[in-house]
Short mmCIF file of C-alpha atoms and ligand atoms in Angstrom, two decimals:
data_model
loop_
_atom_site.label_atom_id
_atom_site.label_comp_id
_atom_site.label_asym_id
_atom_site.label_seq_id
_atom_site.Cartn_x
_atom_site.Cartn_y
_atom_site.Cartn_z
CA MET A 52 94.03 100.98 113.48
CA PRO A 53 96.38 98.83 112.05
CA SER A 54 100.08 99.00 112.94
CA ILE A 55 102.79 99.78 110.64
CA LYS A 56 106.54 100.65 110.87
CA LEU A 57 107.47 104.07 111.15
CA SER A 58 110.96 106.31 111.47
CA SER A 59 110.24 107.45 114.82
CA ASP A 60 112.64 107.41 117.48
CA SER A 61 111.99 106.82 121.45
CA ASN A 62 115.56 106.49 122.06
CA ILE A 63 116.18 109.50 124.16
CA THR A 64 120.12 109.36 123.91
CA SER A 65 119.84 109.36 119.99
CA ASN A 66 117.90 113.02 120.27
CA PRO A 67 117.33 114.38 123.61
CA HIS A 68 115.77 117.55 122.44
CA LYS A 69 112.86 114.74 121.07
CA PHE A 70 111.89 114.88 124.85
CA LEU A 71 112.55 118.18 126.22
CA ASP A 72 110.39 119.04 129.06
CA LEU A 73 108.64 121.64 127.34
CA TYR A 74 106.66 122.55 130.68
CA SER A 75 109.82 123.91 132.19
CA MET A 76 110.86 126.04 129.23
CA THR A 77 111.45 129.53 129.58
CA GLU A 78 112.77 130.21 126.34
CA LEU A 79 111.75 128.79 122.81
CA PRO A 80 114.69 126.68 121.88
CA ASP A 81 115.91 126.61 118.28
CA THR A 82 115.17 122.98 117.52
CA HIS A 83 111.65 124.70 118.07
CA ALA A 84 111.74 127.69 116.43
CA TRP A 85 109.89 127.70 112.88
CA THR A 86 110.47 130.36 110.33
CA PRO A 87 107.42 132.27 110.33
CA GLN A 88 105.53 132.06 106.42
CA PRO A 89 103.72 134.29 104.90
CA ASP A 90 101.11 131.97 103.96
CA HIS A 91 101.05 131.05 107.87
CA HIS A 92 98.55 133.88 108.73
CA GLU A 93 95.57 133.73 110.37
CA CYS A 94 92.45 134.33 108.32
CA LYS A 95 90.00 137.17 109.89
CA CYS A 96 87.42 136.62 107.67
CA ASN A 97 84.76 136.65 110.76
CA ASP A 98 81.89 135.91 108.05
CA GLU A 99 82.89 132.30 107.56
CA SER A 100 82.61 130.01 110.49
CA VAL A 101 82.86 126.18 110.83
CA PRO A 102 79.50 124.86 110.60
CA ILE A 103 77.78 123.57 113.94
CA ILE A 104 75.32 120.68 113.26
CA ASP A 105 72.62 119.40 115.87
CA LEU A 106 72.39 115.42 115.03
CA ASN A 107 68.82 115.81 116.52
CA LYS A 108 67.59 118.28 113.58
CA GLU A 109 65.72 116.16 110.83
CA ASN A 110 68.01 117.77 107.84
CA ALA A 111 71.14 116.57 109.53
CA THR A 112 72.20 114.49 106.89
CA GLU A 113 71.82 117.41 104.51
CA VAL A 114 73.73 119.82 106.11
CA ILE A 115 76.58 117.59 107.02
CA GLY A 116 76.80 116.72 103.23
CA HIS A 117 77.21 120.09 102.56
CA ALA A 118 79.63 120.37 104.93
CA CYS A 119 81.65 117.58 103.99
CA ARG A 120 81.63 118.93 100.27
CA THR A 121 82.62 122.99 101.41
CA TRP A 122 84.62 122.34 104.70
CA GLY A 123 85.76 118.94 105.13
CA VAL A 124 84.94 119.71 108.96
CA PHE A 125 82.05 120.65 111.25
CA GLN A 126 81.38 120.65 114.92
CA ILE A 127 78.33 118.47 116.30
CA ILE A 128 76.19 119.00 119.24
CA ASN A 129 73.08 116.61 120.91
CA HIS A 130 75.91 113.52 119.95
CA ASN A 131 74.93 112.12 123.25
CA ILE A 132 78.54 112.02 124.70
CA SER A 133 77.93 112.98 128.14
CA GLN A 134 79.97 116.07 129.36
CA LYS A 135 81.06 114.17 132.16
CA LEU A 136 82.64 111.55 130.14
CA VAL A 137 84.74 114.40 127.69
CA ASP A 138 86.03 115.88 130.88
CA GLU A 139 87.08 112.61 132.65
CA VAL A 140 89.02 111.90 129.52
CA GLU A 141 90.38 115.06 129.44
CA LEU A 142 91.39 114.71 133.21
CA ALA A 143 92.98 111.30 132.47
CA GLY A 144 95.06 113.11 129.32
CA LYS A 145 96.16 115.89 131.69
CA ARG A 146 97.39 113.53 134.71
CA LEU A 147 99.21 111.17 132.06
CA PHE A 148 101.10 114.30 130.65
CA SER A 149 102.15 115.97 133.73
CA LEU A 150 103.96 112.61 134.92
CA PRO A 151 107.44 113.00 134.97
CA MET A 152 109.47 112.46 131.70
CA GLN A 153 111.07 109.46 132.80
CA GLN A 154 108.10 107.97 134.17
CA LYS A 155 106.09 108.71 130.51
CA LEU A 156 109.22 107.38 128.60
CA ARG A 157 108.31 103.92 130.19
CA ALA A 158 105.27 103.86 127.72
CA ALA A 159 107.38 105.42 125.01
CA ARG A 160 106.24 104.43 121.23
CA PRO A 161 108.67 101.88 119.87
CA HIS A 162 111.20 102.47 117.02
CA ASP A 163 108.92 100.45 114.95
CA GLY A 164 105.43 100.60 116.13
CA ILE A 165 102.39 103.09 116.46
CA SER A 166 101.15 103.47 120.25
CA GLY A 167 102.64 105.04 123.19
CA TYR A 168 104.07 107.99 124.28
CA GLY A 169 106.16 110.34 121.94
CA VAL A 170 106.63 113.89 119.44
CA ALA A 171 104.12 113.79 116.45
CA ARG A 172 104.39 111.32 113.85
CA ILE A 173 104.38 113.50 111.29
CA SER A 174 108.06 115.25 112.84
CA SER A 175 110.18 113.37 110.64
CA PHE A 176 108.87 115.45 107.94
CA PHE A 177 109.60 118.61 108.92
CA PRO A 178 113.27 120.78 110.03
CA LYS A 179 111.77 121.95 113.21
CA LEU A 180 110.08 119.97 116.17
CA MET A 181 106.58 120.76 117.50
CA TRP A 182 105.17 122.11 120.40
CA SER A 183 103.67 119.17 121.52
CA GLU A 184 104.00 115.65 122.87
CA GLY A 185 101.24 112.72 122.19
CA PHE A 186 100.06 109.25 123.16
CA THR A 187 98.72 107.17 121.45
CA ILE A 188 96.30 104.43 122.27
CA LEU A 189 95.62 100.91 119.95
CA GLY A 190 92.77 98.95 121.25
CA SER A 191 93.41 98.29 125.02
CA PRO A 192 95.19 100.96 127.07
CA LEU A 193 96.01 98.40 129.89
CA GLN A 194 99.95 97.63 128.94
CA HIS A 195 100.48 101.29 128.46
CA ALA A 196 98.50 101.94 131.99
CA LEU A 197 100.64 99.47 133.42
CA GLN A 198 103.85 100.93 132.55
CA LEU A 199 102.52 104.25 133.58
CA TRP A 200 101.05 103.51 137.29
CA PRO A 201 101.63 100.13 138.03
CA GLN A 202 99.70 100.06 141.17
CA ASP A 203 97.13 102.75 139.86
CA TYR A 204 96.31 101.83 136.33
CA HIS A 205 92.16 101.27 136.83
CA LYS A 206 90.89 104.66 136.93
CA PHE A 207 93.03 105.45 133.29
CA CYS A 208 91.63 101.93 131.92
CA ASP A 209 87.96 102.50 132.93
CA THR A 210 87.91 106.08 131.42
CA ILE A 211 89.36 105.30 128.26
CA GLU A 212 87.48 102.13 127.96
CA LYS A 213 84.47 104.01 128.25
CA TYR A 214 85.30 106.84 125.57
CA GLN A 215 86.35 104.29 123.28
CA LYS A 216 83.16 102.66 123.27
CA GLU A 217 81.06 105.61 123.20
CA MET A 218 83.33 106.93 120.73
CA LYS A 219 82.96 104.01 118.33
CA LYS A 220 78.96 104.15 118.47
CA LEU A 221 79.30 107.70 117.24
CA ALA A 222 81.72 107.37 114.80
CA ASN A 223 79.81 104.83 113.13
CA ARG A 224 76.59 106.95 113.55
CA VAL A 225 78.18 109.93 111.91
CA MET A 226 80.02 108.11 108.84
CA TRP A 227 76.52 106.40 107.83
CA LEU A 228 75.21 110.43 108.24
CA MET A 229 77.96 111.31 105.80
CA LEU A 230 77.48 108.00 103.43
CA GLY A 231 73.39 108.68 103.51
CA SER A 232 74.09 112.50 102.39
CA LEU A 233 76.01 110.94 99.23
CA GLY A 234 72.94 108.48 98.32
CA ILE A 235 74.25 105.31 100.47
CA THR A 236 72.36 103.62 102.60
CA GLU A 237 72.60 100.11 102.19
CA LEU A 238 75.05 98.13 104.15
CA GLU A 239 75.73 96.21 100.64
CA ASP A 240 76.85 99.52 99.21
CA LEU A 241 79.95 99.18 101.29
CA ASN A 242 81.98 96.09 100.84
CA TRP A 243 82.72 95.63 104.60
CA GLY A 244 80.26 95.33 107.63
CA GLY A 245 80.59 99.34 108.45
CA GLY A 246 81.93 98.62 111.48
CA GLY A 247 85.31 100.02 112.16
CA CYS A 248 88.89 99.82 113.56
CA ALA A 249 90.36 102.94 115.54
CA ALA A 250 93.20 104.95 117.11
CA LEU A 251 92.84 107.27 120.43
CA GLN A 252 95.09 110.21 120.40
CA LEU A 253 95.78 112.09 123.23
CA ASN A 254 97.55 115.44 122.34
CA SER A 255 99.21 118.07 124.86
CA TYR A 256 100.50 121.74 124.32
CA PRO A 257 102.09 123.12 126.95
CA ALA A 258 101.68 127.02 127.34
CA CYS A 259 104.61 128.41 125.10
CA PRO A 260 107.11 131.35 125.73
CA ASP A 261 107.29 132.13 122.31
CA PRO A 262 103.78 130.99 120.59
CA ASP A 263 104.05 132.88 117.33
CA ARG A 264 107.37 131.27 116.10
CA ALA A 265 105.82 127.74 117.43
CA MET A 266 104.17 124.91 116.10
CA GLY A 267 101.59 123.00 118.01
CA LEU A 268 100.99 120.40 115.50
CA ALA A 269 101.91 120.89 112.03
CA ALA A 270 99.36 120.95 109.01
CA HIS A 271 98.19 117.69 107.67
CA THR A 272 95.30 115.51 106.67
CA ASP A 273 94.24 112.24 109.03
CA SER A 274 94.33 109.26 107.53
CA THR A 275 90.94 108.10 108.68
CA ILE A 276 87.87 107.99 107.25
CA LEU A 277 86.48 110.38 109.98
CA THR A 278 88.26 111.72 113.06
CA ILE A 279 86.15 112.78 116.14
CA LEU A 280 87.92 115.53 117.97
CA GLN A 281 87.33 117.10 121.71
CA GLN A 282 89.60 120.13 121.82
CA SER A 283 88.94 121.21 125.48
CA ASN A 284 88.29 124.71 125.82
CA ILE A 285 91.03 126.31 124.65
CA SER A 286 91.23 127.22 121.13
CA GLY A 287 94.07 126.27 118.80
CA LEU A 288 93.00 123.91 115.63
CA GLN A 289 92.70 125.75 112.41
CA VAL A 290 91.77 124.45 109.01
CA THR A 291 92.05 125.80 105.37
CA ARG A 292 89.21 126.00 103.13
CA GLU A 293 89.22 125.85 99.28
CA GLY A 294 88.81 129.34 97.85
CA THR A 295 89.96 130.85 101.26
CA VAL A 296 93.14 132.22 102.04
CA GLY A 297 95.11 131.88 105.26
CA TRP A 298 93.87 129.60 108.33
CA ILE A 299 90.55 129.59 110.04
CA THR A 300 90.02 128.86 113.49
CA VAL A 301 87.60 126.26 114.86
CA PRO A 302 86.23 128.01 117.88
CA PRO A 303 85.96 125.60 121.15
CA HIS A 304 82.01 125.78 121.14
CA PRO A 305 80.84 124.59 124.50
CA GLY A 306 79.69 120.43 124.33
CA ALA A 307 80.76 120.38 120.56
CA LEU A 308 82.64 117.99 119.27
CA VAL A 309 84.78 118.59 116.06
CA ILE A 310 84.46 116.17 113.02
CA HIS A 311 87.22 116.05 110.52
CA VAL A 312 86.98 113.91 106.95
CA GLY A 313 89.76 111.91 106.22
CA ASP A 314 91.66 110.63 103.68
CA LEU A 315 89.71 107.33 103.36
CA MET A 316 86.68 109.21 103.10
CA HIS A 317 88.33 111.54 100.22
CA ILE A 318 88.79 108.06 98.25
CA LEU A 319 85.61 106.87 99.48
CA SER A 320 83.64 109.61 97.87
CA ASN A 321 86.00 109.91 94.95
CA GLY A 322 86.72 113.37 95.71
CA LEU A 323 83.27 114.87 96.26
CA TYR A 324 84.35 114.86 100.30
CA PRO A 325 87.71 116.20 100.36
CA SER A 326 89.93 115.64 103.89
CA VAL A 327 90.45 118.99 106.03
CA LEU A 328 94.04 120.24 106.02
CA HIS A 329 94.31 121.20 109.59
CA ARG A 330 96.64 122.06 112.05
CA ALA A 331 97.44 123.25 115.71
CA VAL A 332 98.84 126.17 117.06
CA VAL A 333 99.81 126.83 120.60
CA ASN A 334 99.18 130.14 122.84
CA ARG A 335 101.65 131.60 125.50
CA THR A 336 99.37 130.98 128.78
CA GLY A 337 96.99 127.82 128.22
CA HIS A 338 98.21 124.09 128.69
CA ARG A 339 95.54 122.79 125.83
CA LEU A 340 94.50 119.12 125.65
CA SER A 341 92.86 117.63 122.54
CA VAL A 342 91.76 113.90 122.04
CA ALA A 343 91.31 112.52 118.52
CA TYR A 344 89.36 109.23 117.74
CA LEU A 345 90.77 108.33 114.73
CA TYR A 346 88.30 105.86 113.08
CA GLY A 347 88.94 103.64 109.65
CA PRO A 348 87.59 100.58 108.14
CA PRO A 349 88.84 97.33 109.52
CA SER A 350 92.45 96.44 108.43
CA SER A 351 91.82 93.65 105.64
CA VAL A 352 89.36 96.18 103.92
CA LYS A 353 90.14 97.61 100.75
CA ILE A 354 88.91 101.08 100.58
CA SER A 355 88.13 102.37 96.92
CA PRO A 356 85.34 104.88 95.55
CA LEU A 357 81.90 103.95 96.25
CA THR A 358 80.57 101.68 93.51
CA LYS A 359 77.20 103.96 93.35
CA LEU A 360 79.53 107.32 92.88
CA VAL A 361 81.40 105.79 89.72
CA ASP A 362 80.26 106.07 86.12
CA ASN A 363 81.52 106.60 82.87
CA LEU A 364 81.68 110.39 83.53
CA HIS A 365 82.82 109.64 86.86
CA PRO A 366 85.74 106.99 86.95
CA PRO A 367 87.03 106.08 90.16
CA LEU A 368 89.79 108.51 90.97
CA TYR A 369 91.68 106.07 93.34
CA ARG A 370 93.03 102.59 93.47
CA PRO A 371 92.10 100.38 96.01
CA ILE A 372 93.75 100.49 99.31
CA THR A 373 93.93 98.94 102.78
CA TRP A 374 94.06 101.35 105.83
CA SER A 375 97.69 99.63 106.63
CA GLU A 376 98.98 100.09 103.03
CA TYR A 377 97.37 103.78 103.04
CA LEU A 378 99.16 104.42 106.43
CA GLY A 379 102.53 103.24 105.04
CA THR A 380 102.04 105.35 101.93
CA LYS A 381 101.30 108.62 104.14
CA ALA A 382 104.63 107.53 106.14
CA LYS A 383 106.77 107.66 102.92
CA HIS A 384 104.97 110.39 100.88
CA PHE A 385 103.16 112.40 103.50
CA ASP A 386 100.99 115.40 101.91
CA LYS A 387 101.61 113.46 98.29
CA ALA A 388 99.58 110.35 99.69
CA LEU A 389 96.44 111.01 98.15
CA THR A 390 98.04 111.72 94.93
CA SER A 391 100.02 108.57 95.08
CA VAL A 392 97.32 106.61 94.97
CA ARG A 393 95.25 108.15 92.37
CA LEU A 394 94.36 106.99 89.02
CA CYS A 395 93.87 109.73 87.14
CA ALA A 396 93.74 113.19 86.92
CA PRO A 397 90.33 114.85 88.64
CA ARG A 398 88.01 116.14 86.26
CA ASN A 399 86.16 119.46 86.67
CA GLY A 400 83.94 119.63 89.24
CA PHE A 401 86.20 117.47 91.54
CA VAL A 402 88.61 118.59 94.00
CA GLU A 403 92.50 118.83 93.71
CA ASP A 404 94.38 116.95 96.33
CA HIS A 405 96.51 119.23 99.08
CA ASN A 406 99.60 118.51 97.53
CA SER A 407 99.61 122.30 96.36
CA VAL A 408 98.79 123.45 99.77
CA LYS A 409 102.39 124.39 101.58
CA VAL A 410 102.30 122.70 104.47
CA GLY A 411 104.59 123.14 107.66
O1 AKG B 194 94.53 119.31 118.78
C1 AKG B 194 94.20 119.88 117.73
O2 AKG B 194 93.58 120.28 117.67
C2 AKG B 194 94.39 118.82 116.70
C3 AKG B 194 94.53 117.50 116.77
C4 AKG B 194 94.90 116.62 115.25
O3 AKG B 194 95.28 116.78 114.30
C5 AKG B 194 95.32 115.03 115.37
O4 AKG B 194 95.30 114.49 116.55
O5 AKG B 194 95.38 114.59 114.19
FE1 FE2 B 195 94.78 115.60 112.69
#
């Protein structure tokens, strides 16, 4: 993932609430108490659930296309990522977040940076803080591992590097399945080689004394082509769906990984595959950990609606933009970012951006 300047703050003295030790809190502090909103409720409609797709099935391309058009999110099984590796990464994350705050702050995300330890990067758009902490790894984990465990950094590095390697292969495979479902099968249909860049985002949501008034990670879309999310066995991820009121829980499914359609796939597909609006809620008893592999194009590549999907009846809806430019736009406009790069209003049949959805 390319780096951009963000207005995060790793200076503990300027805002001590940002670095509260959430694990020891017995009450929800006012800084973390969100006003419940009427549109915040969970959808009780059990007849609809996020698709679970078996990558070994012959019709995987077709069902992925359907899931991208109608959900923007799905779970995959038979993805070839071993459960052992998934468990190891979860353990590495737990080990990291259980360090004392002062030690975690040695690897704090710098003021103008993107990697390291800190609160959610989207925090600046919300009046209240989220009940979570995060750790972003761009490229090699070595520098951060040395800051956290000067004598004993190997294990963390080995696990993260192994996971990054496997995730990259899987992300590329899933991207081509998505593209295949749009009729894009040739490398030359993309204006880059197809290989991508990525960041690994570890999220930790401690058990919360007042979960109904707290927010783990507020509503957002990912600024990626696609995201591969591992959400352990504790529920918390919720998504919205066009035509359905309220939030739909994505229940943890043994062995499954969650795929989010991101904003850059929304642009590539000229709005046919809308990025999914999602959030993470917290609970009273369980410490939840999630690991997001945020996959995008190489930093110099300009992403624009795929030529094969554009004609006189379907003009390009978005202007060409690199990943870093888009991250800059997102850091400024947040939920209006897609709209801010749109060239013309969507026609019938195209999905609206998320700017009509109330976030937070
Ligand atoms: O923890 C989750 O379930 C969601 C994480 C997420 O949305 C993210 O890291 O972008
Ligand atoms: Fe996300």
